[in-house]
Tab-separated table of C-alpha atoms in Angstrom:
chain	number	residue	atom	x	y	z
A	1	UNK	CA	-31.249	-7.574	-9.412
A	2	UNK	CA	-28.016	-5.903	-8.303
A	3	UNK	CA	-28.336	-3.632	-5.291
A	4	UNK	CA	-26.378	-0.679	-3.929
A	5	UNK	CA	-26.699	0.090	-0.214
A	6	UNK	CA	-26.656	3.725	0.867
A	7	UNK	CA	-26.423	4.334	4.637
A	8	UNK	CA	-27.787	7.751	5.562
A	9	UNK	CA	-28.129	10.022	8.569
A	10	UNK	CA	-30.075	12.561	6.452
A	11	UNK	CA	-27.199	15.060	6.609
A	12	UNK	CA	-26.204	17.081	3.539
A	13	UNK	CA	-23.162	14.839	2.995
A	14	UNK	CA	-25.254	11.688	3.161
A	15	UNK	CA	-27.885	13.085	0.786
A	16	UNK	CA	-25.151	14.007	-1.689
A	17	UNK	CA	-23.798	10.445	-1.494
A	18	UNK	CA	-27.302	9.069	-2.043
A	19	UNK	CA	-27.702	11.219	-5.146
A	20	UNK	CA	-24.354	9.947	-6.446
A	21	UNK	CA	-25.371	6.352	-5.747
A	22	UNK	CA	-28.691	6.732	-7.564
A	23	UNK	CA	-26.926	8.064	-10.652
A	24	UNK	CA	-24.486	5.148	-10.653
A	25	UNK	CA	-27.320	2.688	-10.050
A	26	UNK	CA	-29.141	3.938	-13.145
A	27	UNK	CA	-26.078	3.346	-15.281
A	28	UNK	CA	-25.166	-0.109	-13.966
A	29	UNK	CA	-28.839	-1.178	-13.778
A	30	UNK	CA	-28.961	-1.697	-10.030
A	31	UNK	CA	-31.509	-0.972	-7.337
A	32	UNK	CA	-30.832	1.215	-4.305
A	33	UNK	CA	-31.532	0.609	-0.629
A	34	UNK	CA	-31.529	3.670	1.630
A	35	UNK	CA	-30.683	2.550	5.148
A	36	UNK	CA	-30.624	4.274	8.534
A	37	UNK	CA	-29.205	2.855	11.751
A	38	UNK	CA	-31.294	3.823	14.770
A	39	UNK	CA	-28.969	4.328	17.703
A	40	UNK	CA	-30.039	3.588	21.277
A	41	UNK	CA	-29.929	7.002	22.998
A	42	UNK	CA	-28.081	5.716	26.071
A	43	UNK	CA	-24.622	4.542	24.983
A	44	UNK	CA	-23.370	3.880	28.513
A	45	UNK	CA	-22.167	0.401	29.590
A	46	UNK	CA	-25.591	-0.109	31.179
A	47	UNK	CA	-27.487	0.572	27.945
A	48	UNK	CA	-28.143	-3.082	27.195
A	49	UNK	CA	-29.486	-3.657	30.687
A	50	UNK	CA	-31.968	-0.790	30.651
A	51	UNK	CA	-35.325	-1.191	28.925
A	52	UNK	CA	-35.857	1.308	26.122
A	53	UNK	CA	-39.477	2.610	26.290
A	54	UNK	CA	-41.489	1.106	23.439
A	55	UNK	CA	-43.245	4.392	22.714
A	56	UNK	CA	-39.863	6.113	22.242
A	57	UNK	CA	-38.723	3.436	19.816
A	58	UNK	CA	-41.998	3.497	17.853
A	59	UNK	CA	-41.834	7.273	17.582
A	60	UNK	CA	-38.226	7.213	16.394
A	61	UNK	CA	-38.968	4.374	13.963
A	62	UNK	CA	-41.903	6.285	12.480
A	63	UNK	CA	-39.820	9.462	12.155
A	64	UNK	CA	-37.033	7.504	10.455
A	65	UNK	CA	-39.468	5.872	8.017
A	66	UNK	CA	-40.893	9.258	7.058
A	67	UNK	CA	-37.421	10.739	6.512
A	68	UNK	CA	-36.367	7.765	4.387
A	69	UNK	CA	-39.505	8.024	2.270
A	70	UNK	CA	-38.997	11.765	1.871
A	71	UNK	CA	-35.393	11.248	0.780
A	72	UNK	CA	-36.451	8.517	-1.646
A	73	UNK	CA	-39.101	10.794	-3.189
A	74	UNK	CA	-36.602	13.650	-3.544
A	75	UNK	CA	-34.058	11.397	-5.260
A	76	UNK	CA	-36.670	10.019	-7.655
A	77	UNK	CA	-37.762	13.545	-8.455
A	78	UNK	CA	-34.203	14.617	-9.265
A	79	UNK	CA	-33.736	11.785	-11.751
A	80	UNK	CA	-36.299	11.090	-14.450
A	81	UNK	CA	-37.324	7.863	-12.734
A	82	UNK	CA	-40.077	7.033	-15.211
A	83	UNK	CA	-37.398	6.668	-17.898
A	84	UNK	CA	-34.840	4.886	-15.711
A	85	UNK	CA	-36.926	2.650	-13.552
A	86	UNK	CA	-39.789	1.394	-15.641
A	87	UNK	CA	-42.135	-0.780	-13.637
A	88	UNK	CA	-39.619	-2.056	-11.078
A	89	UNK	CA	-38.891	-0.870	-7.560
A	90	UNK	CA	-35.786	1.310	-7.923
A	91	UNK	CA	-35.317	2.729	-4.413
A	92	UNK	CA	-36.231	0.806	-1.285
A	93	UNK	CA	-35.766	1.835	2.342
A	94	UNK	CA	-34.650	0.035	5.467
A	95	UNK	CA	-34.046	0.971	9.104
A	96	UNK	CA	-32.793	-1.098	12.004
A	97	UNK	CA	-31.663	-0.594	15.557
A	98	UNK	CA	-27.994	-1.054	16.306
A	99	UNK	CA	-24.447	-0.029	15.595
A	100	UNK	CA	-23.916	1.621	12.213
A	101	UNK	CA	-21.347	-0.898	10.996
A	102	UNK	CA	-23.371	-3.894	12.155
A	103	UNK	CA	-26.517	-2.628	10.427
A	104	UNK	CA	-24.594	-2.053	7.186
A	105	UNK	CA	-22.984	-5.491	7.273
A	106	UNK	CA	-26.288	-7.227	8.001
A	107	UNK	CA	-28.123	-5.539	5.112
A	108	UNK	CA	-25.238	-6.180	2.690
A	109	UNK	CA	-25.226	-9.867	3.591
A	110	UNK	CA	-29.002	-10.213	3.450
A	111	UNK	CA	-29.457	-8.339	0.156
A	112	UNK	CA	-26.154	-9.398	-1.476
A	113	UNK	CA	-25.312	-5.756	-2.213
A	114	UNK	CA	-22.538	-5.199	-4.748
A	115	UNK	CA	-21.440	-1.928	-3.168
A	116	UNK	CA	-21.959	0.416	-0.227
A	117	UNK	CA	-21.942	4.144	-1.013
A	118	UNK	CA	-21.286	6.463	1.923
A	119	UNK	CA	-20.867	10.196	2.389
A	120	UNK	CA	-17.821	11.714	4.010
A	121	UNK	CA	-17.793	14.813	6.180
A	122	UNK	CA	-15.598	17.654	5.041
A	123	UNK	CA	-12.622	18.729	7.114
A	124	UNK	CA	-13.839	19.953	10.469
A	125	UNK	CA	-17.471	19.197	9.687
A	126	UNK	CA	-19.726	17.756	12.359
A	127	UNK	CA	-22.052	14.924	11.384
A	128	UNK	CA	-24.333	12.748	13.480
A	129	UNK	CA	-23.373	9.698	11.494
A	130	UNK	CA	-20.320	9.936	9.274
A	131	UNK	CA	-17.685	10.994	11.751
A	132	UNK	CA	-14.166	9.857	10.940
A	133	UNK	CA	-14.364	6.948	13.358
A	134	UNK	CA	-17.449	5.511	11.634
A	135	UNK	CA	-15.835	5.746	8.215
A	136	UNK	CA	-12.724	4.027	9.545
A	137	UNK	CA	-14.796	1.298	11.213
A	138	UNK	CA	-16.613	0.558	7.966
A	139	UNK	CA	-13.342	0.446	6.010
A	140	UNK	CA	-11.701	-1.807	8.585
A	141	UNK	CA	-14.580	-4.257	8.911
A	142	UNK	CA	-15.977	-4.291	5.380
A	143	UNK	CA	-15.923	-7.471	3.300
A	144	UNK	CA	-17.523	-5.589	0.393
A	145	UNK	CA	-16.665	-2.596	-1.842
A	146	UNK	CA	-17.169	0.791	-0.159
A	147	UNK	CA	-17.445	3.926	-2.298
A	148	UNK	CA	-16.743	7.052	-0.241
A	149	UNK	CA	-18.167	10.308	-1.612
A	150	UNK	CA	-16.597	13.589	-0.449
A	151	UNK	CA	-19.006	16.317	0.617
A	152	UNK	CA	-18.327	18.479	-2.445
A	153	UNK	CA	-18.146	15.699	-5.047
A	154	UNK	CA	-21.211	15.665	-7.284
A	155	UNK	CA	-21.931	13.049	-9.907
A	156	UNK	CA	-20.685	13.602	-13.430
A	157	UNK	CA	-19.754	11.193	-16.227
A	158	UNK	CA	-16.797	9.003	-15.268
A	159	UNK	CA	-14.066	9.124	-17.890
A	160	UNK	CA	-11.085	7.776	-15.939
A	161	UNK	CA	-10.777	5.410	-12.974
A	162	UNK	CA	-7.365	5.004	-11.352
A	163	UNK	CA	-6.464	1.798	-9.514
A	164	UNK	CA	-3.514	2.407	-7.173
A	165	UNK	CA	-1.443	-0.767	-6.805
A	166	UNK	CA	1.848	-2.007	-5.438
A	167	UNK	CA	1.802	-4.778	-8.101
A	168	UNK	CA	0.497	-7.318	-5.602
A	169	UNK	CA	-0.725	-10.387	-7.508
A	170	UNK	CA	-3.921	-10.386	-5.445
A	171	UNK	CA	-4.852	-7.040	-7.035
A	172	UNK	CA	-5.268	-8.621	-10.466
A	173	UNK	CA	-8.650	-10.147	-9.618
A	174	UNK	CA	-9.756	-6.839	-8.108
A	175	UNK	CA	-8.690	-4.914	-11.216
A	176	UNK	CA	-10.874	-7.308	-13.181
A	177	UNK	CA	-13.791	-6.327	-10.924
A	178	UNK	CA	-13.138	-2.605	-11.387
A	179	UNK	CA	-12.964	-3.147	-15.163
A	180	UNK	CA	-16.562	-4.398	-15.005
A	181	UNK	CA	-17.525	-1.040	-13.471
A	182	UNK	CA	-15.460	0.983	-15.968
A	183	UNK	CA	-17.222	-0.860	-18.796
A	184	UNK	CA	-20.561	0.832	-18.076
A	185	UNK	CA	-18.983	4.264	-18.476
A	186	UNK	CA	-16.597	3.315	-21.290
A	187	UNK	CA	-14.004	4.804	-18.947
A	188	UNK	CA	-10.237	4.483	-19.030
A	189	UNK	CA	-8.843	2.245	-16.298
A	190	UNK	CA	-5.447	3.551	-15.213
A	191	UNK	CA	-3.185	1.154	-13.316
A	192	UNK	CA	-1.153	3.547	-11.149
A	193	UNK	CA	2.034	2.175	-9.583
A	194	UNK	CA	3.276	4.696	-7.027
A	195	UNK	CA	6.821	4.477	-5.651
A	196	UNK	CA	9.165	6.836	-3.859
A	197	UNK	CA	11.693	8.743	-5.931
A	198	UNK	CA	14.547	6.440	-4.907
A	199	UNK	CA	13.266	3.647	-7.142
A	200	UNK	CA	14.878	3.501	-10.562
A	201	UNK	CA	12.658	3.019	-13.618
A	202	UNK	CA	14.192	-0.304	-14.606
A	203	UNK	CA	14.333	-1.857	-11.161
A	204	UNK	CA	11.046	-3.732	-11.434
A	205	UNK	CA	10.395	-3.635	-15.187
A	206	UNK	CA	9.987	-7.408	-15.416
A	207	UNK	CA	7.577	-7.413	-12.491
A	208	UNK	CA	5.553	-4.654	-14.152
A	209	UNK	CA	5.475	-6.483	-17.491
A	210	UNK	CA	4.347	-9.738	-15.870
A	211	UNK	CA	1.712	-7.928	-13.810
A	212	UNK	CA	0.262	-6.084	-16.811
A	213	UNK	CA	0.263	-9.258	-18.882
A	214	UNK	CA	-1.877	-10.955	-16.229
A	215	UNK	CA	-4.144	-7.922	-15.979
A	216	UNK	CA	-4.697	-7.882	-19.734
A	217	UNK	CA	-5.605	-11.570	-19.792
A	218	UNK	CA	-7.873	-11.370	-16.757
A	219	UNK	CA	-9.648	-8.050	-17.238
A	220	UNK	CA	-10.415	-8.466	-20.955
A	221	UNK	CA	-11.011	-4.727	-21.184
A	222	UNK	CA	-9.466	-2.662	-23.978
A	223	UNK	CA	-9.080	0.665	-22.176
A	224	UNK	CA	-6.511	-0.352	-19.543
A	225	UNK	CA	-3.412	1.822	-19.201
A	226	UNK	CA	-0.372	1.860	-16.930
A	227	UNK	CA	1.503	4.717	-15.309
A	228	UNK	CA	4.451	4.731	-12.925
A	229	UNK	CA	4.248	7.679	-10.535
A	230	UNK	CA	7.385	8.624	-8.594
A	231	UNK	CA	6.987	10.876	-5.571
A	232	UNK	CA	8.776	11.725	-2.340
A	233	UNK	CA	6.598	9.091	-0.710
A	234	UNK	CA	3.454	7.085	-1.434
A	235	UNK	CA	1.072	9.457	0.372
A	236	UNK	CA	2.236	12.432	-1.682
A	237	UNK	CA	1.929	10.313	-4.821
A	238	UNK	CA	-1.663	9.434	-3.986
A	239	UNK	CA	-2.436	13.086	-3.307
A	240	UNK	CA	-0.942	14.103	-6.633
A	241	UNK	CA	-2.882	11.415	-8.487
A	242	UNK	CA	-6.214	12.422	-6.946
A	243	UNK	CA	-5.623	16.150	-7.455
A	244	UNK	CA	-3.781	16.362	-10.786
A	245	UNK	CA	-4.257	13.045	-12.546
A	246	UNK	CA	-7.563	14.070	-14.185
A	247	UNK	CA	-9.115	11.086	-12.414
A	248	UNK	CA	-12.848	10.813	-11.690
A	249	UNK	CA	-12.566	7.951	-9.205
A	250	UNK	CA	-9.654	6.469	-7.252
A	251	UNK	CA	-9.583	2.806	-6.233
A	252	UNK	CA	-7.451	1.451	-3.388
A	253	UNK	CA	-7.097	-1.913	-1.705
A	254	UNK	CA	-7.346	-1.824	2.068
A	255	UNK	CA	-4.902	-4.338	3.465
A	256	UNK	CA	-5.610	-5.533	6.987
A	257	UNK	CA	-2.024	-5.632	8.218
A	258	UNK	CA	-0.185	-4.227	11.191
A	259	UNK	CA	2.926	-3.029	9.399
A	260	UNK	CA	2.683	0.580	8.245
A	261	UNK	CA	5.475	-0.159	5.804
A	262	UNK	CA	3.061	-1.975	3.508
A	263	UNK	CA	2.282	0.156	0.477
A	264	UNK	CA	-1.447	0.404	1.005
A	265	UNK	CA	-1.784	-0.423	4.653
A	266	UNK	CA	-4.246	1.055	7.077
A	267	UNK	CA	-2.614	4.483	7.285
A	268	UNK	CA	-2.707	5.325	3.557
A	269	UNK	CA	-6.341	4.339	3.012
A	270	UNK	CA	-7.596	6.145	6.088
A	271	UNK	CA	-5.458	9.259	5.698
A	272	UNK	CA	-6.542	9.703	2.102
A	273	UNK	CA	-10.217	9.190	2.963
A	274	UNK	CA	-10.096	12.256	5.231
A	275	UNK	CA	-9.197	14.826	2.579
A	276	UNK	CA	-9.651	13.390	-0.908
A	277	UNK	CA	-11.875	15.458	-3.208
A	278	UNK	CA	-12.908	12.699	-5.643
A	279	UNK	CA	-14.847	9.475	-4.941
A	280	UNK	CA	-12.673	6.802	-3.339
A	281	UNK	CA	-13.574	3.153	-3.923
A	282	UNK	CA	-12.094	0.985	-1.166
A	283	UNK	CA	-11.802	-2.742	-1.820
A	284	UNK	CA	-10.996	-5.067	1.095
A	285	UNK	CA	-8.045	-7.353	0.600
A	286	UNK	CA	-9.168	-10.861	-0.328
A	287	UNK	CA	-12.461	-9.704	-1.846
A	288	UNK	CA	-13.890	-12.241	-4.266
A	289	UNK	CA	-14.556	-11.106	-7.816
A	290	UNK	CA	-17.401	-8.588	-8.035
A	291	UNK	CA	-19.252	-8.023	-11.278
A	292	UNK	CA	-20.729	-4.562	-11.048
C-alpha cells in the first residue's frame, strides 16, 4: 500500500498539514504515518557523551505516543473513516529519537513513502519544529517528494496544478509523475515556463515545441496545458503564478547547484517556501519516476 509520511510537532501548522495529508491520502488510496522526532534536550557538543536518564526518555516517549494517538483519533473523526478506510489500517504512528531530517529520511526509506507532507510556519510564527531552517534542511536533503502546506491553506478539491519549469529535459519524467497525481483529481496540469521580460516570444519556440512533444508522449494525460509567463524576473513570476494563476498547487524542482543563476536553484525554492499561500510540492532533481 502507498504511504504518505507526515512529520508533526503537534503545532497548529503541523495539524493542518496532517489534515491536508489525510484528505489527499483518501483520494489517492494511500495510508498515512504520523511521525514525531524526539529531540535530545541537551544540544551542546557534549550531548552525545552525556547519558540521557532512561526515565526521562520513557516519559517523553509515552507522552509522544499519547499525542500521536490523540492526533490520529482527531483526524479519523474529522473524515468519515468508516467510509474511506474500510477494514485496513489508515493512520499509523511512529516516533524516534534524533534529528528531524534524519528521522524523516529513515522512515521514508523504511516504509517506501511516496511523499512527505509538512506544515510551514507563517511569517514571523514561532514553532518548535517547523522553523525555516528545518524546512530548508528537508528540502536540501530530500530524495523524495515534499509537499509543504502553508499555515492558512486548508484542503479543497484540486482543479489545477502548475509545474514551473525552465524546459530542462530532466523535468519531463517529473511532469509524468505529477500527472499521475493530477489524474486522481481530474485536475489540469499547467506547464508554466517563466522567463524575464527581456526574452522574446519566438526565441525558444522550437525548444518549447520539442519539450511539449516529449511531455505529451511521456505523461499520457489529456489535461496538460502550457503557458509562457514573462515577468521582471523569475521570483516575481513565481509569485504572480501562485497568487493570481488560479492554481491549487505549485510544483517546483529543487536543483542542488551552487550557481544562483540557475532558474530553479536553491534561492527560488527556499524563498518561495517562506511566503507562498498555496501548497508547494518540491521534487528533488534526479528523482526517479513516482506513481502517486
